[in-house]
Amino acid sequence: ANEMKLYRNIGELLTLAGAAQKQGRRVQETDLGILPSAAFVVSHGKLAWIGSQKAVPKDFAKKIKQEIDLKGATVLPGLIECHTHS
């Protein structure tokens, strides 16, 4: 689990960066942060880098132990509904 992994060949990656900056208030489509032809790097179980598939930083590229081809899939954050009733 401590090795660096590259997830590549992502058709669209939804970051929600703009929505996070607005703290989820009055979110519009332009706030979704959609990156085409994207990739991301996971190190020690955490996201270490997100960006264009062609722009993986060289310092990460040298340390990557495994590459996972997502075959053009759309990737988005897991959405957790924490609304509970007691």
mmCIF file with all atom_site columns, C-alpha atoms in Angstrom, residues 30-75:
data_model
loop_
_atom_site.group_PDB
_atom_site.id
_atom_site.type_symbol
_atom_site.label_atom_id
_atom_site.label_alt_id
_atom_site.label_comp_id
_atom_site.label_asym_id
_atom_site.label_entity_id
_atom_site.label_seq_id
_atom_site.pdbx_PDB_ins_code
_atom_site.Cartn_x
_atom_site.Cartn_y
_atom_site.Cartn_z
_atom_site.occupancy
_atom_site.B_iso_or_equiv
_atom_site.pdbx_formal_charge
_atom_site.auth_seq_id
_atom_site.auth_comp_id
_atom_site.auth_asym_id
_atom_site.auth_atom_id
_atom_site.pdbx_PDB_model_num
ATOM 1  C CA . THR A 1 30 ? -18.504 25.616 -14.118 1.00 0.00 ? 30 THR A CA 1
ATOM 2  C CA . ASP A 1 31 ? -17.491 24.818 -10.504 1.00 0.00 ? 31 ASP A CA 1
ATOM 3  C CA . LEU A 1 32 ? -17.285 21.080 -11.150 1.00 0.00 ? 32 LEU A CA 1
ATOM 4  C CA . GLY A 1 33 ? -13.668 21.064 -12.308 1.00 0.00 ? 33 GLY A CA 1
ATOM 5  C CA . ILE A 1 34 ? -13.817 18.642 -15.230 1.00 0.00 ? 34 ILE A CA 1
ATOM 6  C CA . LEU A 1 35 ? -10.370 17.608 -16.530 1.00 0.00 ? 35 LEU A CA 1
ATOM 7  C CA . PRO A 1 36 ? -10.275 15.747 -19.879 1.00 0.00 ? 36 PRO A CA 1
ATOM 8  C CA . SER A 1 37 ? -7.526  13.187 -20.624 1.00 0.00 ? 37 SER A CA 1
ATOM 9  C CA . ALA A 1 38 ? -6.515  13.125 -16.973 1.00 0.00 ? 38 ALA A CA 1
ATOM 10 C CA . ALA A 1 39 ? -4.452  11.059 -14.574 1.00 0.00 ? 39 ALA A CA 1
ATOM 11 C CA . PHE A 1 40 ? -3.766  10.952 -10.866 1.00 0.00 ? 40 PHE A CA 1
ATOM 12 C CA . VAL A 1 41 ? -1.068  9.584  -8.591  1.00 0.00 ? 41 VAL A CA 1
ATOM 13 C CA . VAL A 1 42 ? -1.704  7.875  -5.268  1.00 0.00 ? 42 VAL A CA 1
ATOM 14 C CA . SER A 1 43 ? 1.082   7.669  -2.691  1.00 0.00 ? 43 SER A CA 1
ATOM 15 C CA . HIS A 1 44 ? 0.684   5.993  0.687   1.00 0.00 ? 44 HIS A CA 1
ATOM 16 C CA . GLY A 1 45 ? -3.063  5.663  0.068   1.00 0.00 ? 45 GLY A CA 1
ATOM 17 C CA . LYS A 1 46 ? -3.595  9.394  -0.537  1.00 0.00 ? 46 LYS A CA 1
ATOM 18 C CA . LEU A 1 47 ? -3.895  11.513 -3.663  1.00 0.00 ? 47 LEU A CA 1
ATOM 19 C CA . ALA A 1 48 ? -0.491  13.009 -4.376  1.00 0.00 ? 48 ALA A CA 1
ATOM 20 C CA . TRP A 1 49 ? -1.171  14.650 -7.745  1.00 0.00 ? 49 TRP A CA 1
ATOM 21 C CA . ILE A 1 50 ? -4.042  15.249 -10.222 1.00 0.00 ? 50 ILE A CA 1
ATOM 22 C CA . GLY A 1 51 ? -3.751  16.692 -13.700 1.00 0.00 ? 51 GLY A CA 1
ATOM 23 C CA . SER A 1 52 ? -3.345  16.142 -17.410 1.00 0.00 ? 52 SER A CA 1
ATOM 24 C CA . GLN A 1 53 ? -2.170  12.684 -18.394 1.00 0.00 ? 53 GLN A CA 1
ATOM 25 C CA . LYS A 1 54 ? 0.653   14.330 -20.363 1.00 0.00 ? 54 LYS A CA 1
ATOM 26 C CA . ALA A 1 55 ? 1.869   16.365 -17.375 1.00 0.00 ? 55 ALA A CA 1
ATOM 27 C CA . VAL A 1 56 ? 2.718   13.772 -14.707 1.00 0.00 ? 56 VAL A CA 1
ATOM 28 C CA . PRO A 1 57 ? 5.604   15.335 -12.769 1.00 0.00 ? 57 PRO A CA 1
ATOM 29 C CA . LYS A 1 58 ? 8.955   13.682 -13.481 1.00 0.00 ? 58 LYS A CA 1
ATOM 30 C CA . ASP A 1 59 ? 9.719   13.208 -9.782  1.00 0.00 ? 59 ASP A CA 1
ATOM 31 C CA . PHE A 1 60 ? 6.550   11.091 -9.483  1.00 0.00 ? 60 PHE A CA 1
ATOM 32 C CA . ALA A 1 61 ? 7.099   9.261  -12.775 1.00 0.00 ? 61 ALA A CA 1
ATOM 33 C CA . LYS A 1 62 ? 10.389  7.828  -11.473 1.00 0.00 ? 62 LYS A CA 1
ATOM 34 C CA . LYS A 1 63 ? 8.743   6.448  -8.307  1.00 0.00 ? 63 LYS A CA 1
ATOM 35 C CA . ILE A 1 64 ? 5.615   4.877  -9.825  1.00 0.00 ? 64 ILE A CA 1
ATOM 36 C CA . LYS A 1 65 ? 5.505   1.141  -9.158  1.00 0.00 ? 65 LYS A CA 1
ATOM 37 C CA . GLN A 1 66 ? 2.164   0.389  -10.814 1.00 0.00 ? 66 GLN A CA 1
ATOM 38 C CA . GLU A 1 67 ? 0.076   1.912  -13.622 1.00 0.00 ? 67 GLU A CA 1
ATOM 39 C CA . ILE A 1 68 ? -3.662  1.339  -13.861 1.00 0.00 ? 68 ILE A CA 1
ATOM 40 C CA . ASP A 1 69 ? -5.295  2.026  -17.247 1.00 0.00 ? 69 ASP A CA 1
ATOM 41 C CA . LEU A 1 70 ? -8.842  3.296  -16.703 1.00 0.00 ? 70 LEU A CA 1
ATOM 42 C CA . LYS A 1 71 ? -9.639  2.948  -20.419 1.00 0.00 ? 71 LYS A CA 1
ATOM 43 C CA . GLY A 1 72 ? -11.337 6.313  -20.906 1.00 0.00 ? 72 GLY A CA 1
ATOM 44 C CA . ALA A 1 73 ? -13.628 5.996  -17.885 1.00 0.00 ? 73 ALA A CA 1
ATOM 45 C CA . THR A 1 74 ? -15.134 8.969  -16.078 1.00 0.00 ? 74 THR A CA 1
ATOM 46 C CA . VAL A 1 75 ? -13.765 9.310  -12.536 1.00 0.00 ? 75 VAL A CA 1
#
